[in-house]
Amino acid sequence: MASSREWFETVAEAQRRAKRRLPKSVYMALVAGAEQGLTLDDNVKAFSELGFRPHIADLPQHRDQSTRVLGQDISFPVIISPTGVQAVDPDGEVAVARAAAAAGTAIGLSSFASKPIEDVTEANPQTFFQMYWVGDRDRILQRAERAKKAGAKALIVTLDWTFATRRDWGSPPIPERLDLKAMLRFAPEALLRPQYLADWIRRRQIPDLTTPNLAAPEEEAPTFFGAYGEWMGTPLPTWEDIRWLRQEWGGPFMVKGIMHPDDARRAADIGATAISVSNHGGNNLDGTPASIRALPAVVDAVGDQVEVLQDGGIRRGSDVVKAVALGAKAVMIGRAYLWGMAANGEAGVKNVLDILRSGIDEALLGLGRASIHELVPGDLIVPPDFTRAPQPAGGAAHPS
């Protein structure tokens, strides 16, 4: 079935449409990675190095994709990864939550999101609330309790961030707030994207650069940069801090940002329910290998103790199958659904999820697997050096 005006058949097509529709600064914020973008590129490239071992007869007539993650039954092994303040669509995370609910899966909501937790859990009861270590313990606990009161089913703590924002190709400018001066500055970009501009005008809104989920009761929501400044000024957490938060939360608890087996073991030791093997979408320490390369060692270290998820580089249903075959319980997607939302709003997010579901089904059929739970590493052809670190741009490693 060929793509149409209201439907696209690949995530790559969603990205192309997002680029055509979004103002340049908004689009660049979605695709940027740290420094050279070595990790960003490797997150996607690594999947192409993994091959399949298909079968051709006695294939299963029906394939089951359902699974259970963080205490929630989901229809297929794909979860929405939390992403920060969105200027992609006026409905933001609420639209994403509705699309995920329609697809039968969960959404991770960032504490830096543009929509409040209460609105998102109403749209999708299978909401996991994500937090950074921002502020003192009282402030952190206050946010966790608000999320629990709103109905969040799990807490995600993201730890992989070094506060380096350098981009060799230049970071897109992000204003503190969209006041008159900022709107005049960005007006030329918006005028070049009339459909994007019209969507906001119809809703009588402007992109919201505040973070309502970080506000205390009766407190004005801080701007993104205000919240970021508080985060930078907060002493870095210890494993004992994370243990304390896990105990205070008392429910399903994920540590996100694991790339080293030692950290995976520490997360298991403090009682985490799940971990996400993630390098922050290539936005943390550049030169870190793709998360799919780190997955096998993490699964070997703790796969029998905690649920292991993989986050980073998912563009096809076959990528999901590769991650599950290497031991992931499910995957988390970020850029893919944001491109879908940029391309066609809530329907575009659902479109991306449907693409991934279809691709998973096709891969299961080709591999002769009746369920995602039957997948094993032997279904893949894994190069001997697959877990190597990514090489610098241009090929050969530089001498020390």
mmCIF file of C-alpha atoms in Angstrom:
data_model
loop_
_atom_site.group_PDB
_atom_site.id
_atom_site.type_symbol
_atom_site.label_atom_id
_atom_site.label_comp_id
_atom_site.label_asym_id
_atom_site.label_seq_id
_atom_site.Cartn_x
_atom_site.Cartn_y
_atom_site.Cartn_z
ATOM 1 C CA MET A 1 0.000 0.000 0.000
ATOM 2 C CA ALA A 2 1.531 3.274 -1.123
ATOM 3 C CA SER A 3 1.717 6.312 1.099
ATOM 4 C CA SER A 4 -1.106 8.833 0.825
ATOM 5 C CA ARG A 5 -1.735 12.321 2.131
ATOM 6 C CA GLU A 6 -3.115 10.972 5.422
ATOM 7 C CA TRP A 7 -0.972 7.855 5.771
ATOM 8 C CA PHE A 8 2.705 6.975 5.438
ATOM 9 C CA GLU A 9 4.165 3.498 5.220
ATOM 10 C CA THR A 10 7.577 3.959 6.861
ATOM 11 C CA VAL A 11 9.126 5.905 9.718
ATOM 12 C CA ALA A 12 11.573 7.325 7.171
ATOM 13 C CA GLU A 13 8.628 8.856 5.302
ATOM 14 C CA ALA A 14 7.313 10.300 8.577
ATOM 15 C CA GLN A 15 10.702 11.934 9.112
ATOM 16 C CA ARG A 16 10.699 13.428 5.614
ATOM 17 C CA ARG A 17 7.223 14.865 6.195
ATOM 18 C CA ALA A 18 8.254 16.195 9.599
ATOM 19 C CA LYS A 19 11.188 18.015 8.028
ATOM 20 C CA ARG A 20 8.902 19.616 5.437
ATOM 21 C CA ARG A 21 6.303 20.681 8.014
ATOM 22 C CA LEU A 22 8.300 21.839 11.046
ATOM 23 C CA PRO A 23 10.214 25.100 11.403
ATOM 24 C CA LYS A 24 13.937 24.442 11.082
ATOM 25 C CA SER A 25 14.714 25.034 14.779
ATOM 26 C CA VAL A 26 11.991 22.638 15.921
ATOM 27 C CA TYR A 27 13.088 19.940 13.483
ATOM 28 C CA MET A 28 16.765 20.330 14.414
ATOM 29 C CA ALA A 29 15.895 19.944 18.089
ATOM 30 C CA LEU A 30 14.395 16.534 17.245
ATOM 31 C CA VAL A 31 17.339 15.197 15.251
ATOM 32 C CA ALA A 32 20.300 16.686 17.137
ATOM 33 C CA GLY A 33 22.830 14.558 18.972
ATOM 34 C CA ALA A 34 25.834 15.400 21.147
ATOM 35 C CA GLU A 35 29.035 16.732 19.550
ATOM 36 C CA GLN A 36 29.918 14.755 16.352
ATOM 37 C CA GLY A 37 26.809 12.606 16.536
ATOM 38 C CA LEU A 38 28.824 9.366 16.624
ATOM 39 C CA THR A 39 26.471 7.731 19.101
ATOM 40 C CA LEU A 40 23.389 9.165 17.407
ATOM 41 C CA ASP A 41 24.415 7.614 14.089
ATOM 42 C CA ASP A 42 25.510 4.324 15.607
ATOM 43 C CA ASN A 43 22.160 3.869 17.365
ATOM 44 C CA VAL A 44 20.563 3.411 13.937
ATOM 45 C CA LYS A 45 23.485 1.891 12.034
ATOM 46 C CA ALA A 46 24.024 -0.943 14.512
ATOM 47 C CA PHE A 47 20.664 -2.524 13.693
ATOM 48 C CA SER A 48 21.707 -2.906 10.050
ATOM 49 C CA GLU A 49 24.634 -5.098 11.138
ATOM 50 C CA LEU A 50 22.273 -7.692 12.600
ATOM 51 C CA GLY A 51 20.874 -10.259 10.156
ATOM 52 C CA PHE A 52 18.026 -12.772 10.377
ATOM 53 C CA ARG A 53 17.899 -16.571 9.986
ATOM 54 C CA PRO A 54 14.451 -17.052 8.395
ATOM 55 C CA HIS A 55 12.401 -20.226 7.808
ATOM 56 C CA ILE A 56 10.100 -20.952 4.847
ATOM 57 C CA ALA A 57 7.561 -23.627 5.827
ATOM 58 C CA ASP A 58 5.454 -24.761 8.789
ATOM 59 C CA LEU A 59 5.160 -21.082 9.699
ATOM 60 C CA PRO A 60 2.676 -19.987 12.387
ATOM 61 C CA GLN A 61 -0.721 -18.804 11.146
ATOM 62 C CA HIS A 62 -1.081 -16.375 14.050
ATOM 63 C CA ARG A 63 1.594 -14.408 15.910
ATOM 64 C CA ASP A 64 1.274 -13.003 19.437
ATOM 65 C CA GLN A 65 3.011 -9.740 20.320
ATOM 66 C CA SER A 66 1.493 -9.094 23.741
ATOM 67 C CA THR A 67 3.686 -8.797 26.810
ATOM 68 C CA ARG A 68 3.796 -7.287 30.296
ATOM 69 C CA VAL A 69 6.139 -4.471 31.348
ATOM 70 C CA LEU A 70 6.287 -2.616 34.684
ATOM 71 C CA GLY A 71 3.115 -4.359 35.783
ATOM 72 C CA GLN A 72 1.148 -3.358 32.677
ATOM 73 C CA ASP A 73 -0.197 -5.629 29.952
ATOM 74 C CA ILE A 74 0.553 -4.120 26.546
ATOM 75 C CA SER A 75 -0.478 -5.349 23.112
ATOM 76 C CA PHE A 76 2.991 -5.278 21.584
ATOM 77 C CA PRO A 77 6.540 -4.656 22.857
ATOM 78 C CA VAL A 78 6.792 -0.936 22.054
ATOM 79 C CA ILE A 79 6.442 1.839 24.652
ATOM 80 C CA ILE A 80 6.525 5.603 24.159
ATOM 81 C CA SER A 81 9.769 6.972 25.574
ATOM 82 C CA PRO A 82 9.566 10.206 27.590
ATOM 83 C CA THR A 83 10.687 13.312 25.687
ATOM 84 C CA GLY A 84 10.947 16.883 26.948
ATOM 85 C CA VAL A 85 9.058 20.062 26.089
ATOM 86 C CA GLN A 86 7.353 19.554 22.734
ATOM 87 C CA ALA A 87 6.683 22.263 20.176
ATOM 88 C CA VAL A 88 5.721 19.690 17.549
ATOM 89 C CA ASP A 89 1.922 19.774 17.855
ATOM 90 C CA PRO A 90 -0.512 21.804 19.987
ATOM 91 C CA ASP A 91 -1.913 18.688 21.685
ATOM 92 C CA GLY A 92 1.588 17.497 22.597
ATOM 93 C CA GLU A 93 1.855 14.590 24.994
ATOM 94 C CA VAL A 94 -1.920 14.281 25.359
ATOM 95 C CA ALA A 95 -2.192 13.395 21.664
ATOM 96 C CA VAL A 96 0.664 10.924 22.052
ATOM 97 C CA ALA A 97 -1.048 9.366 25.072
ATOM 98 C CA ARG A 98 -4.299 8.909 23.146
ATOM 99 C CA ALA A 99 -2.489 7.310 20.211
ATOM 100 C CA ALA A 100 -0.612 4.941 22.527
ATOM 101 C CA ALA A 101 -3.856 3.997 24.285
ATOM 102 C CA ALA A 102 -5.500 3.269 20.926
ATOM 103 C CA ALA A 103 -2.553 1.010 20.090
ATOM 104 C CA GLY A 104 -2.810 -0.753 23.437
ATOM 105 C CA THR A 105 0.463 0.395 24.895
ATOM 106 C CA ALA A 106 1.961 2.677 27.539
ATOM 107 C CA ILE A 107 3.470 6.152 27.452
ATOM 108 C CA GLY A 108 6.440 7.457 29.388
ATOM 109 C CA LEU A 109 5.798 11.099 30.322
ATOM 110 C CA SER A 110 8.768 13.376 30.899
ATOM 111 C CA SER A 111 8.868 15.606 33.970
ATOM 112 C CA PHE A 112 9.988 18.241 31.425
ATOM 113 C CA ALA A 113 6.846 17.638 29.343
ATOM 114 C CA SER A 114 4.630 20.474 28.139
ATOM 115 C CA LYS A 115 1.384 18.861 29.377
ATOM 116 C CA PRO A 116 0.518 18.078 33.027
ATOM 117 C CA ILE A 117 0.557 14.513 34.287
ATOM 118 C CA GLU A 118 -3.153 14.672 35.178
ATOM 119 C CA ASP A 119 -4.160 15.342 31.558
ATOM 120 C CA VAL A 120 -1.931 12.582 30.215
ATOM 121 C CA THR A 121 -3.096 9.872 32.637
ATOM 122 C CA GLU A 122 -6.684 10.782 31.782
ATOM 123 C CA ALA A 123 -5.874 10.188 28.106
ATOM 124 C CA ASN A 124 -3.965 6.970 28.822
ATOM 125 C CA PRO A 125 -4.128 5.262 32.240
ATOM 126 C CA GLN A 126 -0.993 3.281 31.300
ATOM 127 C CA THR A 127 1.293 6.236 31.970
ATOM 128 C CA PHE A 128 4.780 5.951 33.451
ATOM 129 C CA PHE A 129 6.131 9.186 34.934
ATOM 130 C CA GLN A 130 9.781 10.019 34.244
ATOM 131 C CA MET A 131 11.964 12.099 36.572
ATOM 132 C CA TYR A 132 15.437 13.565 36.598
ATOM 133 C CA TRP A 133 17.207 14.216 39.890
ATOM 134 C CA VAL A 134 16.111 17.862 40.206
ATOM 135 C CA GLY A 135 15.957 19.655 43.553
ATOM 136 C CA ASP A 136 16.166 18.310 47.080
ATOM 137 C CA ARG A 137 14.527 15.116 48.319
ATOM 138 C CA ASP A 138 11.390 16.926 49.463
ATOM 139 C CA ARG A 139 10.828 18.416 46.011
ATOM 140 C CA ILE A 140 11.552 15.121 44.289
ATOM 141 C CA LEU A 141 9.178 13.214 46.553
ATOM 142 C CA GLN A 142 6.507 15.869 46.065
ATOM 143 C CA ARG A 143 6.626 15.298 42.291
ATOM 144 C CA ALA A 144 6.532 11.528 42.682
ATOM 145 C CA GLU A 145 3.513 11.751 44.975
ATOM 146 C CA ARG A 146 1.727 14.020 42.515
ATOM 147 C CA ALA A 147 2.348 11.462 39.761
ATOM 148 C CA LYS A 148 1.050 8.642 41.943
ATOM 149 C CA LYS A 149 -2.066 10.641 42.853
ATOM 150 C CA ALA A 150 -2.656 11.298 39.148
ATOM 151 C CA GLY A 151 -2.594 7.559 38.476
ATOM 152 C CA ALA A 152 0.895 6.965 37.074
ATOM 153 C CA LYS A 153 1.561 3.237 37.042
ATOM 154 C CA ALA A 154 5.354 3.364 37.321
ATOM 155 C CA LEU A 155 8.223 5.750 37.952
ATOM 156 C CA ILE A 156 11.154 6.127 35.552
ATOM 157 C CA VAL A 157 14.368 7.764 36.774
ATOM 158 C CA THR A 158 16.705 8.925 34.009
ATOM 159 C CA LEU A 159 20.360 9.147 35.019
ATOM 160 C CA ASP A 160 22.309 9.435 31.733
ATOM 161 C CA TRP A 161 22.998 13.138 31.295
ATOM 162 C CA THR A 162 26.312 14.999 31.523
ATOM 163 C CA PHE A 163 24.957 18.531 30.795
ATOM 164 C CA ALA A 164 27.069 18.833 27.628
ATOM 165 C CA THR A 165 24.977 20.513 24.927
ATOM 166 C CA ARG A 166 27.651 20.977 22.250
ATOM 167 C CA ARG A 167 26.665 20.129 18.683
ATOM 168 C CA ASP A 168 29.324 20.277 15.964
ATOM 169 C CA TRP A 169 26.632 21.388 13.474
ATOM 170 C CA GLY A 170 25.252 24.019 15.853
ATOM 171 C CA SER A 171 22.498 23.709 18.410
ATOM 172 C CA PRO A 172 19.132 25.153 17.402
ATOM 173 C CA PRO A 173 18.320 28.316 19.372
ATOM 174 C CA ILE A 174 15.671 27.738 22.034
ATOM 175 C CA PRO A 175 14.228 30.828 23.744
ATOM 176 C CA GLU A 176 13.607 31.073 27.475
ATOM 177 C CA ARG A 177 9.965 31.839 26.694
ATOM 178 C CA LEU A 178 7.975 32.810 23.612
ATOM 179 C CA ASP A 179 7.566 36.494 24.358
ATOM 180 C CA LEU A 180 7.108 39.112 21.646
ATOM 181 C CA LYS A 181 10.845 39.400 21.023
ATOM 182 C CA ALA A 182 11.239 35.634 20.580
ATOM 183 C CA MET A 183 8.184 35.390 18.336
ATOM 184 C CA LEU A 184 9.562 38.113 16.065
ATOM 185 C CA ARG A 185 12.880 36.277 15.929
ATOM 186 C CA PHE A 186 11.299 32.975 14.908
ATOM 187 C CA ALA A 187 8.543 34.448 12.713
ATOM 188 C CA PRO A 188 10.476 33.928 9.420
ATOM 189 C CA GLU A 189 10.854 30.201 10.186
ATOM 190 C CA ALA A 190 7.182 29.827 11.090
ATOM 191 C CA LEU A 191 5.976 31.726 8.023
ATOM 192 C CA LEU A 192 7.864 29.249 5.836
ATOM 193 C CA ARG A 193 5.800 26.459 7.413
ATOM 194 C CA PRO A 194 2.192 27.709 7.044
ATOM 195 C CA GLN A 195 0.539 24.399 7.956
ATOM 196 C CA TYR A 196 2.455 24.263 11.243
ATOM 197 C CA LEU A 197 1.588 27.872 12.010
ATOM 198 C CA ALA A 198 -2.078 27.352 11.125
ATOM 199 C CA ASP A 199 -2.378 24.418 13.543
ATOM 200 C CA TRP A 200 -1.322 26.615 16.461
ATOM 201 C CA ILE A 201 -3.465 29.563 15.361
ATOM 202 C CA ARG A 202 -6.566 27.345 15.096
ATOM 203 C CA ARG A 203 -6.058 26.214 18.700
ATOM 204 C CA ARG A 204 -5.312 29.785 19.803
ATOM 205 C CA GLN A 205 -2.075 28.590 21.342
ATOM 206 C CA ILE A 206 1.645 29.175 21.109
ATOM 207 C CA PRO A 207 4.252 26.491 21.886
ATOM 208 C CA ASP A 208 4.488 26.156 25.655
ATOM 209 C CA LEU A 209 8.082 26.177 26.902
ATOM 210 C CA THR A 210 7.178 25.692 30.554
ATOM 211 C CA THR A 211 7.397 22.468 32.569
ATOM 212 C CA PRO A 212 4.129 22.071 34.528
ATOM 213 C CA ASN A 213 5.111 18.760 36.102
ATOM 214 C CA LEU A 214 8.000 20.371 37.966
ATOM 215 C CA ALA A 215 5.824 22.988 39.666
ATOM 216 C CA ALA A 216 4.878 22.691 43.327
ATOM 217 C CA PRO A 217 1.225 23.301 44.324
ATOM 218 C CA GLU A 218 0.208 26.927 43.840
ATOM 219 C CA GLU A 219 3.550 27.544 42.069
ATOM 220 C CA GLU A 220 3.965 28.899 38.557
ATOM 221 C CA ALA A 221 5.413 26.305 36.194
ATOM 222 C CA PRO A 222 9.116 26.987 35.573
ATOM 223 C CA THR A 223 10.416 27.562 32.064
ATOM 224 C CA PHE A 224 12.437 24.794 30.475
ATOM 225 C CA PHE A 225 15.674 26.659 31.137
ATOM 226 C CA GLY A 226 14.606 27.533 34.661
ATOM 227 C CA ALA A 227 14.051 23.851 35.373
ATOM 228 C CA TYR A 228 17.285 22.947 33.603
ATOM 229 C CA GLY A 229 19.175 25.433 35.773
ATOM 230 C CA GLU A 230 17.755 23.873 38.944
ATOM 231 C CA TRP A 231 18.743 20.447 37.642
ATOM 232 C CA MET A 232 22.322 21.581 36.933
ATOM 233 C CA GLY A 233 22.546 23.025 40.442
ATOM 234 C CA THR A 234 21.338 19.849 42.150
ATOM 235 C CA PRO A 235 24.051 17.587 43.637
ATOM 236 C CA LEU A 236 24.389 14.433 41.570
ATOM 237 C CA PRO A 237 22.463 11.441 42.965
ATOM 238 C CA THR A 238 24.063 8.392 44.561
ATOM 239 C CA TRP A 239 22.786 4.846 44.318
ATOM 240 C CA GLU A 240 21.536 5.274 47.871
ATOM 241 C CA ASP A 241 19.488 8.263 46.702
ATOM 242 C CA ILE A 242 17.945 6.129 43.978
ATOM 243 C CA ARG A 243 17.265 3.322 46.471
ATOM 244 C CA TRP A 244 15.515 5.846 48.725
ATOM 245 C CA LEU A 245 13.287 7.046 45.872
ATOM 246 C CA ARG A 246 12.462 3.486 44.832
ATOM 247 C CA GLN A 247 11.400 2.704 48.409
ATOM 248 C CA GLU A 248 9.348 5.895 48.733
ATOM 249 C CA TRP A 249 7.602 5.242 45.421
ATOM 250 C CA GLY A 250 6.731 1.697 46.421
ATOM 251 C CA GLY A 251 5.619 0.548 42.964
ATOM 252 C CA PRO A 252 7.117 -0.467 39.610
ATOM 253 C CA PHE A 253 10.373 1.460 39.163
ATOM 254 C CA MET A 254 12.696 1.823 36.168
ATOM 255 C CA VAL A 255 16.259 3.137 35.967
ATOM 256 C CA LYS A 256 16.841 4.589 32.493
ATOM 257 C CA GLY A 257 20.229 5.231 30.941
ATOM 258 C CA ILE A 258 22.059 1.957 31.644
ATOM 259 C CA MET A 259 24.943 1.171 29.279
ATOM 260 C CA HIS A 260 27.345 -0.721 31.576
ATOM 261 C CA PRO A 261 26.714 -4.129 33.172
ATOM 262 C CA ASP A 262 28.049 -2.823 36.493
ATOM 263 C CA ASP A 263 25.355 -0.139 36.573
ATOM 264 C CA ALA A 264 22.761 -2.733 35.647
ATOM 265 C CA ARG A 265 23.825 -4.796 38.661
ATOM 266 C CA ARG A 266 23.607 -1.746 40.931
ATOM 267 C CA ALA A 267 20.096 -1.020 39.676
ATOM 268 C CA ALA A 268 19.124 -4.615 40.409
ATOM 269 C CA ASP A 269 20.696 -4.374 43.865
ATOM 270 C CA ILE A 270 18.554 -1.364 44.825
ATOM 271 C CA GLY A 271 15.396 -3.212 43.809
ATOM 272 C CA ALA A 272 14.585 -1.696 40.402
ATOM 273 C CA THR A 273 11.766 -3.449 38.578
ATOM 274 C CA ALA A 274 13.194 -2.602 35.168
ATOM 275 C CA ILE A 275 16.107 -0.904 33.457
ATOM 276 C CA SER A 276 16.347 0.748 30.078
ATOM 277 C CA VAL A 277 19.524 0.256 28.073
ATOM 278 C CA SER A 278 19.815 3.761 26.662
ATOM 279 C CA ASN A 279 22.346 6.440 25.748
ATOM 280 C CA HIS A 280 19.746 9.238 25.768
ATOM 281 C CA GLY A 281 19.232 8.978 22.027
ATOM 282 C CA GLY A 282 22.836 9.945 21.348
ATOM 283 C CA ASN A 283 22.536 13.055 23.518
ATOM 284 C CA ASN A 284 24.790 12.086 26.391
ATOM 285 C CA LEU A 285 28.490 11.144 26.103
ATOM 286 C CA ASP A 286 29.337 11.041 22.403
ATOM 287 C CA GLY A 287 31.358 7.968 21.465
ATOM 288 C CA THR A 288 29.208 5.705 23.624
ATOM 289 C CA PRO A 289 28.217 2.674 21.517
ATOM 290 C CA ALA A 290 24.702 2.108 20.252
ATOM 291 C CA SER A 291 22.376 0.891 22.963
ATOM 292 C CA ILE A 292 21.622 -2.294 20.998
ATOM 293 C CA ARG A 293 25.356 -3.128 21.159
ATOM 294 C CA ALA A 294 25.297 -2.828 24.964
ATOM 295 C CA LEU A 295 22.098 -4.852 25.356
ATOM 296 C CA PRO A 296 23.509 -8.422 25.304
ATOM 297 C CA ALA A 297 26.032 -7.786 28.108
ATOM 298 C CA VAL A 298 23.386 -6.110 30.264
ATOM 299 C CA VAL A 299 20.942 -8.976 29.707
ATOM 300 C CA ASP A 300 23.668 -11.461 30.629
ATOM 301 C CA ALA A 301 24.358 -9.515 33.826
ATOM 302 C CA VAL A 302 20.793 -9.002 35.162
ATOM 303 C CA GLY A 303 18.248 -10.362 32.705
ATOM 304 C CA ASP A 304 17.008 -12.917 35.196
ATOM 305 C CA GLN A 305 16.554 -10.284 37.941
ATOM 306 C CA VAL A 306 14.927 -7.252 36.279
ATOM 307 C CA GLU A 307 13.015 -6.424 33.121
ATOM 308 C CA VAL A 308 15.457 -5.125 30.508
ATOM 309 C CA LEU A 309 14.219 -2.652 27.874
ATOM 310 C CA GLN A 310 16.125 -1.131 24.983
ATOM 311 C CA ASP A 311 15.844 2.495 23.881
ATOM 312 C CA GLY A 312 17.521 4.085 20.856
ATOM 313 C CA GLY A 313 17.574 3.737 17.072
ATOM 314 C CA ILE A 314 14.265 1.910 16.549
ATOM 315 C CA ARG A 315 12.976 2.720 13.065
ATOM 316 C CA ARG A 316 11.312 -0.551 11.979
ATOM 317 C CA GLY A 317 9.389 -3.441 13.440
ATOM 318 C CA SER A 318 12.314 -5.670 12.523
ATOM 319 C CA ASP A 319 14.485 -3.531 14.832
ATOM 320 C CA VAL A 320 12.090 -4.326 17.672
ATOM 321 C CA VAL A 321 12.374 -8.038 16.908
ATOM 322 C CA LYS A 322 16.173 -7.832 16.923
ATOM 323 C CA ALA A 323 16.149 -6.162 20.345
ATOM 324 C CA VAL A 324 13.724 -8.716 21.785
ATOM 325 C CA ALA A 325 15.764 -11.588 20.326
ATOM 326 C CA LEU A 326 18.813 -10.218 22.159
ATOM 327 C CA GLY A 327 16.924 -10.236 25.453
ATOM 328 C CA ALA A 328 14.887 -7.020 25.682
ATOM 329 C CA LYS A 329 11.406 -7.321 27.173
ATOM 330 C CA ALA A 330 10.295 -4.373 25.033
ATOM 331 C CA VAL A 331 11.675 -1.243 23.372
ATOM 332 C CA MET A 332 11.056 2.469 23.893
ATOM 333 C CA ILE A 333 10.757 4.875 20.959
ATOM 334 C CA GLY A 334 11.331 8.638 20.874
ATOM 335 C CA ARG A 335 12.155 10.335 17.570
ATOM 336 C CA ALA A 336 9.995 7.927 15.559
ATOM 337 C CA TYR A 337 6.742 8.963 17.233
ATOM 338 C CA LEU A 338 7.704 12.657 17.283
ATOM 339 C CA TRP A 339 8.177 12.527 13.512
ATOM 340 C CA GLY A 340 4.805 10.819 13.237
ATOM 341 C CA MET A 341 3.166 13.568 15.288
ATOM 342 C CA ALA A 342 4.864 16.249 13.184
ATOM 343 C CA ALA A 343 3.643 14.553 10.017
ATOM 344 C CA ASN A 344 -0.004 14.085 11.016
ATOM 345 C CA GLY A 345 -0.691 14.810 14.667
ATOM 346 C CA GLU A 346 -2.235 12.106 16.835
ATOM 347 C CA ALA A 347 -3.054 10.005 13.761
ATOM 348 C CA GLY A 348 0.606 10.186 12.761
ATOM 349 C CA VAL A 349 1.711 8.766 16.119
ATOM 350 C CA LYS A 350 -0.770 5.907 15.735
ATOM 351 C CA ASN A 351 0.499 5.456 12.161
ATOM 352 C CA VAL A 352 4.070 4.956 13.441
ATOM 353 C CA LEU A 353 2.918 2.458 16.064
ATOM 354 C CA ASP A 354 0.947 0.533 13.424
ATOM 355 C CA ILE A 355 4.024 0.457 11.153
ATOM 356 C CA LEU A 356 6.102 -1.043 13.951
ATOM 357 C CA ARG A 357 3.407 -3.575 14.855
ATOM 358 C CA SER A 358 3.142 -4.731 11.222
ATOM 359 C CA GLY A 359 6.910 -5.000 10.915
ATOM 360 C CA ILE A 360 7.110 -7.102 14.072
ATOM 361 C CA ASP A 361 4.446 -9.438 12.719
ATOM 362 C CA GLU A 362 6.233 -9.820 9.388
ATOM 363 C CA ALA A 363 9.541 -10.611 11.102
ATOM 364 C CA LEU A 364 7.909 -13.157 13.427
ATOM 365 C CA LEU A 365 6.332 -14.863 10.416
ATOM 366 C CA GLY A 366 9.632 -14.995 8.548
ATOM 367 C CA LEU A 367 11.441 -16.410 11.574
ATOM 368 C CA GLY A 368 8.733 -19.010 12.192
ATOM 369 C CA ARG A 369 7.942 -17.673 15.669
ATOM 370 C CA ALA A 370 4.381 -17.715 16.992
ATOM 371 C CA SER A 371 5.188 -15.257 19.781
ATOM 372 C CA ILE A 372 7.713 -12.581 20.636
ATOM 373 C CA HIS A 373 8.470 -14.691 23.726
ATOM 374 C CA GLU A 374 9.899 -17.424 21.478
ATOM 375 C CA LEU A 375 12.595 -15.174 20.004
ATOM 376 C CA VAL A 376 16.197 -16.123 20.833
ATOM 377 C CA PRO A 377 19.636 -14.809 19.838
ATOM 378 C CA GLY A 378 19.934 -17.740 17.418
ATOM 379 C CA ASP A 379 17.291 -16.088 15.247
ATOM 380 C CA LEU A 380 19.901 -13.468 14.405
ATOM 381 C CA ILE A 381 23.231 -13.379 12.638
ATOM 382 C CA VAL A 382 25.411 -11.346 15.013
ATOM 383 C CA PRO A 383 28.865 -10.263 13.802
ATOM 384 C CA PRO A 384 31.718 -11.301 16.132
ATOM 385 C CA ASP A 385 32.665 -7.672 16.831
ATOM 386 C CA PHE A 386 29.105 -6.367 17.135
ATOM 387 C CA THR A 387 29.518 -4.982 20.659
ATOM 388 C CA ARG A 388 32.494 -2.816 19.687
ATOM 389 C CA ALA A 389 32.421 0.941 20.339
ATOM 390 C CA PRO A 390 31.580 3.134 17.315
ATOM 391 C CA GLN A 391 34.539 4.388 15.274
ATOM 392 C CA PRO A 392 35.208 8.107 14.760
ATOM 393 C CA ALA A 393 33.881 9.658 11.569
ATOM 394 C CA GLY A 394 35.983 8.648 8.591
ATOM 395 C CA GLY A 395 36.645 5.043 9.573
ATOM 396 C CA ALA A 396 39.844 4.119 11.388
ATOM 397 C CA ALA A 397 40.300 4.879 15.061
ATOM 398 C CA HIS A 398 42.668 7.719 15.892
ATOM 399 C CA PRO A 399 45.943 6.726 17.573
ATOM 400 C CA SER A 400 46.197 7.502 21.263
#
